[in-house]
mmCIF file of C-alpha atoms in Angstrom:
data_model
loop_
_atom_site.group_PDB
_atom_site.id
_atom_site.type_symbol
_atom_site.label_atom_id
_atom_site.label_comp_id
_atom_site.label_asym_id
_atom_site.label_seq_id
_atom_site.Cartn_x
_atom_site.Cartn_y
_atom_site.Cartn_z
ATOM 1 C CA UNK A 1 -47.743 33.764 -48.745
ATOM 2 C CA UNK A 2 -47.865 34.993 -44.911
ATOM 3 C CA UNK A 3 -50.215 37.711 -44.106
ATOM 4 C CA UNK A 4 -48.748 39.682 -41.374
ATOM 5 C CA UNK A 5 -50.908 42.762 -39.768
ATOM 6 C CA UNK A 6 -49.373 46.001 -40.444
ATOM 7 C CA UNK A 7 -50.464 49.363 -38.801
ATOM 8 C CA UNK A 8 -48.725 52.629 -39.732
ATOM 9 C CA UNK A 9 -48.186 54.579 -36.605
ATOM 10 C CA UNK A 10 -46.756 57.666 -38.468
ATOM 11 C CA UNK A 11 -49.794 58.849 -40.055
ATOM 12 C CA UNK A 12 -51.476 62.256 -38.959
ATOM 13 C CA UNK A 13 -54.335 62.845 -36.710
ATOM 14 C CA UNK A 14 -56.733 62.717 -39.400
ATOM 15 C CA UNK A 15 -56.082 58.925 -40.216
ATOM 16 C CA UNK A 16 -56.214 57.657 -36.586
ATOM 17 C CA UNK A 17 -60.086 58.687 -36.534
ATOM 18 C CA UNK A 18 -60.416 56.166 -39.207
ATOM 19 C CA UNK A 19 -62.126 52.549 -39.039
ATOM 20 C CA UNK A 20 -60.161 50.232 -36.797
ATOM 21 C CA UNK A 21 -61.461 47.280 -38.522
ATOM 22 C CA UNK A 22 -60.019 48.964 -41.952
ATOM 23 C CA UNK A 23 -56.831 49.630 -40.362
ATOM 24 C CA UNK A 24 -56.500 46.151 -38.905
ATOM 25 C CA UNK A 25 -57.302 44.566 -42.360
ATOM 26 C CA UNK A 26 -54.279 46.412 -43.493
ATOM 27 C CA UNK A 27 -51.528 43.070 -44.406
ATOM 28 C CA UNK A 28 -48.206 43.049 -46.047
ATOM 29 C CA UNK A 29 -47.387 39.588 -48.029
ATOM 30 C CA UNK A 30 -44.159 38.336 -47.474
ATOM 31 C CA UNK A 31 -43.123 35.538 -49.687
ATOM 32 C CA UNK A 32 -42.056 32.177 -47.894
ATOM 33 C CA UNK A 33 -39.019 30.715 -49.509
ATOM 34 C CA UNK A 34 -39.682 27.190 -48.185
ATOM 35 C CA UNK A 35 -43.258 27.086 -47.289
ATOM 36 C CA UNK A 36 -43.254 23.525 -47.051
ATOM 37 C CA UNK A 37 -41.447 24.130 -43.791
ATOM 38 C CA UNK A 38 -44.653 25.265 -42.105
ATOM 39 C CA UNK A 39 -46.410 22.034 -42.333
ATOM 40 C CA UNK A 40 -48.634 22.477 -38.985
ATOM 41 C CA UNK A 41 -48.959 25.929 -37.735
ATOM 42 C CA UNK A 42 -51.271 24.731 -34.885
ATOM 43 C CA UNK A 43 -48.048 23.137 -33.451
ATOM 44 C CA UNK A 44 -46.082 25.736 -31.535
ATOM 45 C CA UNK A 45 -42.857 25.945 -33.253
ATOM 46 C CA UNK A 46 -41.501 29.166 -31.689
ATOM 47 C CA UNK A 47 -43.063 32.864 -31.789
ATOM 48 C CA UNK A 48 -46.757 34.382 -30.251
ATOM 49 C CA UNK A 49 -49.454 34.844 -30.952
ATOM 50 C CA UNK A 50 -51.579 38.348 -30.744
ATOM 51 C CA UNK A 51 -54.453 37.895 -28.266
ATOM 52 C CA UNK A 52 -56.564 40.628 -29.610
ATOM 53 C CA UNK A 53 -56.423 39.702 -33.411
ATOM 54 C CA UNK A 54 -55.552 36.004 -33.111
ATOM 55 C CA UNK A 55 -52.561 36.353 -35.593
ATOM 56 C CA UNK A 56 -49.849 33.972 -35.026
ATOM 57 C CA UNK A 57 -46.131 35.461 -35.611
ATOM 58 C CA UNK A 58 -43.691 32.684 -36.271
ATOM 59 C CA UNK A 59 -40.180 32.857 -35.443
ATOM 60 C CA UNK A 60 -37.590 33.647 -38.814
ATOM 61 C CA UNK A 61 -36.007 30.370 -38.207
ATOM 62 C CA UNK A 62 -38.905 28.334 -39.619
ATOM 63 C CA UNK A 63 -38.643 30.178 -43.055
ATOM 64 C CA UNK A 64 -35.022 30.803 -43.229
ATOM 65 C CA UNK A 65 -32.820 28.190 -45.072
ATOM 66 C CA UNK A 66 -30.107 26.636 -42.851
ATOM 67 C CA UNK A 67 -26.435 26.955 -42.842
ATOM 68 C CA UNK A 68 -25.068 24.878 -45.978
ATOM 69 C CA UNK A 69 -23.067 21.833 -44.573
ATOM 70 C CA UNK A 70 -19.263 22.279 -45.241
ATOM 71 C CA UNK A 71 -17.837 19.995 -47.834
ATOM 72 C CA UNK A 72 -16.064 16.469 -46.606
ATOM 73 C CA UNK A 73 -12.578 17.305 -45.948
ATOM 74 C CA UNK A 74 -9.863 14.606 -45.597
ATOM 75 C CA UNK A 75 -8.698 14.674 -41.894
ATOM 76 C CA UNK A 76 -5.768 12.172 -42.441
ATOM 77 C CA UNK A 77 -3.514 14.542 -44.432
ATOM 78 C CA UNK A 78 -0.970 16.868 -43.872
ATOM 79 C CA UNK A 79 -2.806 19.887 -45.026
ATOM 80 C CA UNK A 80 -5.787 19.370 -42.686
ATOM 81 C CA UNK A 81 -3.122 18.869 -39.784
ATOM 82 C CA UNK A 82 -1.104 21.704 -40.462
ATOM 83 C CA UNK A 83 -2.032 24.987 -38.556
ATOM 84 C CA UNK A 84 -2.202 28.109 -40.641
ATOM 85 C CA UNK A 85 -0.465 30.992 -38.734
ATOM 86 C CA UNK A 86 -2.271 34.365 -38.838
ATOM 87 C CA UNK A 87 -1.073 37.794 -37.203
ATOM 88 C CA UNK A 88 -3.385 39.945 -35.350
ATOM 89 C CA UNK A 89 -2.994 43.134 -33.768
ATOM 90 C CA UNK A 90 -3.855 43.602 -30.253
ATOM 91 C CA UNK A 91 -4.615 46.427 -28.145
ATOM 92 C CA UNK A 92 -3.975 45.980 -24.354
ATOM 93 C CA UNK A 93 -6.034 47.868 -21.644
ATOM 94 C CA UNK A 94 -2.695 49.650 -20.066
ATOM 95 C CA UNK A 95 -0.506 51.856 -22.194
ATOM 96 C CA UNK A 96 3.313 51.411 -21.721
ATOM 97 C CA UNK A 97 6.045 53.468 -22.888
ATOM 98 C CA UNK A 98 9.205 55.380 -22.225
ATOM 99 C CA UNK A 99 9.408 58.987 -21.057
ATOM 100 C CA UNK A 100 12.503 60.974 -20.823
ATOM 101 C CA UNK A 101 12.987 64.015 -18.974
ATOM 102 C CA UNK A 102 12.651 67.423 -20.240
ATOM 103 C CA UNK A 103 12.491 70.793 -19.353
ATOM 104 C CA UNK A 104 9.296 71.325 -17.429
ATOM 105 C CA UNK A 105 8.797 67.547 -16.940
ATOM 106 C CA UNK A 106 10.316 66.028 -14.002
ATOM 107 C CA UNK A 107 11.101 62.209 -13.762
ATOM 108 C CA UNK A 108 11.667 60.353 -10.592
ATOM 109 C CA UNK A 109 14.509 57.913 -10.702
ATOM 110 C CA UNK A 110 14.552 56.638 -7.256
ATOM 111 C CA UNK A 111 13.566 53.159 -8.200
ATOM 112 C CA UNK A 112 15.496 52.992 -11.292
ATOM 113 C CA UNK A 113 17.996 50.177 -11.725
ATOM 114 C CA UNK A 114 21.199 50.221 -13.718
ATOM 115 C CA UNK A 115 21.914 47.021 -15.633
ATOM 116 C CA UNK A 116 25.287 46.404 -16.560
ATOM 117 C CA UNK A 117 26.344 43.607 -19.197
ATOM 118 C CA UNK A 118 27.913 40.664 -17.772
ATOM 119 C CA UNK A 119 31.184 38.772 -19.259
ATOM 120 C CA UNK A 120 30.282 37.259 -22.468
ATOM 121 C CA UNK A 121 29.599 33.455 -22.273
ATOM 122 C CA UNK A 122 30.983 31.485 -25.291
ATOM 123 C CA UNK A 123 29.805 28.382 -26.516
ATOM 124 C CA UNK A 124 32.679 26.339 -25.325
ATOM 125 C CA UNK A 125 32.392 27.592 -21.661
ATOM 126 C CA UNK A 126 28.617 26.469 -21.880
ATOM 127 C CA UNK A 127 29.743 22.845 -23.094
ATOM 128 C CA UNK A 128 32.468 22.843 -20.362
ATOM 129 C CA UNK A 129 29.616 23.773 -17.754
ATOM 130 C CA UNK A 130 27.538 20.958 -19.088
ATOM 131 C CA UNK A 131 30.199 18.551 -18.720
ATOM 132 C CA UNK A 132 30.997 19.786 -15.353
ATOM 133 C CA UNK A 133 27.243 19.444 -14.333
ATOM 134 C CA UNK A 134 26.647 16.007 -15.600
ATOM 135 C CA UNK A 135 30.119 14.710 -13.797
ATOM 136 C CA UNK A 136 28.588 16.467 -10.729
ATOM 137 C CA UNK A 137 25.132 14.846 -11.084
ATOM 138 C CA UNK A 138 26.917 11.389 -11.800
ATOM 139 C CA UNK A 139 28.912 11.739 -8.764
ATOM 140 C CA UNK A 140 26.328 12.615 -6.535
ATOM 141 C CA UNK A 141 23.950 9.945 -8.292
ATOM 142 C CA UNK A 142 26.538 7.042 -7.919
ATOM 143 C CA UNK A 143 27.052 7.967 -4.298
ATOM 144 C CA UNK A 144 23.658 7.974 -3.304
ATOM 145 C CA UNK A 145 23.177 4.664 -5.143
ATOM 146 C CA UNK A 146 26.475 3.227 -3.066
ATOM 147 C CA UNK A 147 25.150 4.746 0.070
ATOM 148 C CA UNK A 148 21.918 2.988 -0.261
ATOM 149 C CA UNK A 149 23.608 -0.410 -1.244
ATOM 150 C CA UNK A 150 25.900 0.082 2.099
ATOM 151 C CA UNK A 151 22.775 0.659 3.902
ATOM 152 C CA UNK A 152 21.072 -2.613 2.603
ATOM 153 C CA UNK A 153 24.177 -4.747 3.208
ATOM 154 C CA UNK A 154 24.487 -3.491 6.843
ATOM 155 C CA UNK A 155 20.829 -4.182 7.260
ATOM 156 C CA UNK A 156 21.196 -7.909 5.870
ATOM 157 C CA UNK A 157 24.238 -8.225 8.065
ATOM 158 C CA UNK A 158 22.566 -6.943 11.269
ATOM 159 C CA UNK A 159 19.825 -9.234 10.497
ATOM 160 C CA UNK A 160 22.041 -12.407 9.806
ATOM 161 C CA UNK A 161 23.919 -11.498 13.373
ATOM 162 C CA UNK A 162 20.662 -11.377 15.091
ATOM 163 C CA UNK A 163 19.204 -14.477 13.579
ATOM 164 C CA UNK A 164 22.634 -16.178 14.525
ATOM 165 C CA UNK A 165 22.421 -14.847 18.004
ATOM 166 C CA UNK A 166 18.797 -15.946 18.465
ATOM 167 C CA UNK A 167 19.628 -19.346 17.151
ATOM 168 C CA UNK A 168 22.628 -19.601 19.450
ATOM 169 C CA UNK A 169 20.215 -18.321 22.423
ATOM 170 C CA UNK A 170 17.479 -20.953 21.539
ATOM 171 C CA UNK A 171 20.373 -23.948 21.178
ATOM 172 C CA UNK A 172 21.714 -22.777 24.552
ATOM 173 C CA UNK A 173 18.302 -22.715 26.146
ATOM 174 C CA UNK A 174 17.491 -26.163 24.647
ATOM 175 C CA UNK A 175 20.997 -27.707 25.953
ATOM 176 C CA UNK A 176 20.241 -26.245 29.047
ATOM 177 C CA UNK A 177 16.744 -27.555 29.461
ATOM 178 C CA UNK A 178 17.789 -31.025 28.215
ATOM 179 C CA UNK A 179 20.651 -30.923 30.934
ATOM 180 C CA UNK A 180 18.118 -29.970 33.716
ATOM 181 C CA UNK A 181 15.762 -32.862 32.428
ATOM 182 C CA UNK A 182 18.906 -35.339 32.382
ATOM 183 C CA UNK A 183 19.819 -34.297 35.973
ATOM 184 C CA UNK A 184 16.027 -34.636 36.859
ATOM 185 C CA UNK A 185 15.880 -38.108 35.482
ATOM 186 C CA UNK A 186 19.029 -39.335 37.253
ATOM 187 C CA UNK A 187 18.121 -37.703 40.442
ATOM 188 C CA UNK A 188 14.495 -38.445 40.402
ATOM 189 C CA UNK A 189 13.646 -41.267 37.993
ATOM 190 C CA UNK A 190 10.142 -42.209 37.156
ATOM 191 C CA UNK A 191 10.228 -44.534 34.298
ATOM 192 C CA UNK A 192 11.983 -47.887 33.676
ATOM 193 C CA UNK A 193 13.805 -45.952 30.883
ATOM 194 C CA UNK A 194 15.242 -43.834 33.561
ATOM 195 C CA UNK A 195 16.299 -46.544 35.660
ATOM 196 C CA UNK A 196 18.082 -48.417 32.895
ATOM 197 C CA UNK A 197 20.060 -45.429 32.405
ATOM 198 C CA UNK A 198 21.391 -45.556 35.791
ATOM 199 C CA UNK A 199 22.271 -49.225 35.417
ATOM 200 C CA UNK A 200 24.051 -48.560 32.040
ATOM 201 C CA UNK A 201 26.055 -45.472 33.475
ATOM 202 C CA UNK A 202 27.000 -47.361 36.396
ATOM 203 C CA UNK A 203 28.084 -50.347 34.566
ATOM 204 C CA UNK A 204 30.266 -48.299 32.050
ATOM 205 C CA UNK A 205 31.877 -46.431 35.392
ATOM 206 C CA UNK A 206 32.723 -50.046 36.705
ATOM 207 C CA UNK A 207 34.411 -51.042 33.444
ATOM 208 C CA UNK A 208 36.308 -47.715 32.992
ATOM 209 C CA UNK A 209 37.348 -47.724 36.814
ATOM 210 C CA UNK A 210 38.391 -51.771 36.291
ATOM 211 C CA UNK A 211 40.504 -50.831 33.111
ATOM 212 C CA UNK A 212 42.085 -47.927 34.632
ATOM 213 C CA UNK A 213 43.432 -49.876 37.585
ATOM 214 C CA UNK A 214 44.576 -52.843 35.535
ATOM 215 C CA UNK A 215 46.705 -50.402 33.318
ATOM 216 C CA UNK A 216 48.401 -48.960 36.530
ATOM 217 C CA UNK A 217 50.221 -52.401 36.784
ATOM 218 C CA UNK A 218 50.225 -52.140 40.702
ATOM 219 C CA UNK A 219 51.080 -55.294 42.686
ATOM 220 C CA UNK A 220 48.390 -57.967 43.093
ATOM 221 C CA UNK A 221 47.558 -57.143 46.572
ATOM 222 C CA UNK A 222 47.154 -53.207 45.877
ATOM 223 C CA UNK A 223 45.128 -53.930 42.405
ATOM 224 C CA UNK A 224 42.814 -56.224 44.555
ATOM 225 C CA UNK A 225 42.304 -53.533 47.182
ATOM 226 C CA UNK A 226 41.696 -50.859 44.507
ATOM 227 C CA UNK A 227 39.124 -53.282 42.982
ATOM 228 C CA UNK A 228 37.453 -53.917 46.246
ATOM 229 C CA UNK A 229 37.054 -50.315 46.612
ATOM 230 C CA UNK A 230 35.285 -49.893 43.165
ATOM 231 C CA UNK A 231 33.230 -52.947 44.240
ATOM 232 C CA UNK A 232 32.131 -51.078 47.458
ATOM 233 C CA UNK A 233 31.170 -48.084 45.426
ATOM 234 C CA UNK A 234 29.289 -49.861 43.063
ATOM 235 C CA UNK A 235 27.416 -51.765 45.993
ATOM 236 C CA UNK A 236 26.221 -48.123 47.343
ATOM 237 C CA UNK A 237 25.563 -46.997 44.102
ATOM 238 C CA UNK A 238 23.274 -50.038 43.475
ATOM 239 C CA UNK A 239 21.471 -49.785 46.867
ATOM 240 C CA UNK A 240 21.085 -45.999 46.131
ATOM 241 C CA UNK A 241 19.239 -46.990 42.614
ATOM 242 C CA UNK A 242 17.367 -49.663 44.225
ATOM 243 C CA UNK A 243 16.045 -46.978 46.713
ATOM 244 C CA UNK A 244 15.151 -44.869 43.980
ATOM 245 C CA UNK A 245 13.475 -47.548 42.202
ATOM 246 C CA UNK A 246 11.322 -48.024 45.121
ATOM 247 C CA UNK A 247 10.351 -44.539 45.312
ATOM 248 C CA UNK A 248 9.492 -44.162 41.837
ATOM 249 C CA UNK A 249 7.372 -46.981 42.013
ATOM 250 C CA UNK A 250 5.329 -45.785 44.832
ATOM 251 C CA UNK A 251 5.137 -42.195 43.345
ATOM 252 C CA UNK A 252 3.793 -44.138 40.025
ATOM 253 C CA UNK A 253 1.194 -46.128 42.094
ATOM 254 C CA UNK A 254 0.048 -42.907 43.793
ATOM 255 C CA UNK A 255 0.044 -41.093 40.334
ATOM 256 C CA UNK A 256 -1.892 -43.999 38.992
ATOM 257 C CA UNK A 257 -4.474 -43.932 41.674
ATOM 258 C CA UNK A 258 -5.074 -40.377 41.495
ATOM 259 C CA UNK A 259 -5.639 -40.408 37.671
ATOM 260 C CA UNK A 260 -8.082 -43.668 38.224
ATOM 261 C CA UNK A 261 -9.994 -41.389 40.852
ATOM 262 C CA UNK A 262 -10.254 -38.256 38.735
ATOM 263 C CA UNK A 263 -11.533 -40.439 36.070
ATOM 264 C CA UNK A 264 -14.000 -42.096 37.902
ATOM 265 C CA UNK A 265 -15.371 -38.801 39.614
ATOM 266 C CA UNK A 266 -15.296 -37.055 36.205
ATOM 267 C CA UNK A 267 -18.982 -36.147 34.992
ATOM 268 C CA UNK A 268 -20.463 -38.454 32.491
ATOM 269 C CA UNK A 269 -21.102 -37.340 28.908
ATOM 270 C CA UNK A 270 -24.438 -37.727 27.142
ATOM 271 C CA UNK A 271 -24.460 -37.216 23.493
ATOM 272 C CA UNK A 272 -27.791 -35.620 22.110
ATOM 273 C CA UNK A 273 -29.342 -35.541 18.886
ATOM 274 C CA UNK A 274 -28.121 -31.990 18.015
ATOM 275 C CA UNK A 275 -24.571 -33.518 18.114
ATOM 276 C CA UNK A 276 -24.121 -31.528 21.524
ATOM 277 C CA UNK A 277 -22.768 -33.174 25.027
ATOM 278 C CA UNK A 278 -24.312 -32.747 28.234
ATOM 279 C CA UNK A 279 -22.261 -33.244 31.047
ATOM 280 C CA UNK A 280 -24.162 -35.292 33.944
ATOM 281 C CA UNK A 281 -22.746 -35.559 37.453
ATOM 282 C CA UNK A 282 -23.662 -38.242 39.433
ATOM 283 C CA UNK A 283 -23.234 -38.670 43.409
ATOM 284 C CA UNK A 284 -21.471 -42.037 43.031
#
């Protein structure tokens, strides 16, 4: 049972003069359906307390039965996964209708539009339109694919041509560089290999000229005179090679002396404990 103070405000003025304590003691008994839910009234569970009388007024949720839990329904069934359609009426916020002109009512037709029925479009025409549209789409798509493939092929061709051109240029540059180096080796020999090349080419030239003169079938005097000319040219070439050899030896000697002096005048390197090297310049 819960006692709730009740004050009757609809009495007449005579009843208002009665004792206030007597009016406050009037209570109404309300049976609780589940009194065990009110375990501890000291713990605030919703409601309010009258500061004058100290009476606690609880919320109805403390004495109201909860909603029953719906029974278990199998969700993996056709009946649970099928939506039931229900028709409902709806009232729009704006009314709409058709108003015809009549005596006493003028209807403005300035913005009216006259709709005329078009020719009937049969199913056969629809099928033909679908076929034409499909053919058009296929033609456009195949053209786009073909143009894309042609562009890729042209790009590959251009790349291949550019690669071939670069290789030819590199090959020509390497050949020109080799030719200049070979000419420099013959005109300004520096090593023993360069001198040996000159001797080998001179010997090859001598044999070629001797074979050519012997193959002409000249008389003995003319053949000997031609061989003498070849011998004189060979002698001048040998003198030129010897002179180039002397010049190369002199230049190589100066280069060795210069490198030796640079090596001797280079600063000394002292290794420290932290693996670093310190350059030390000496006056001698």
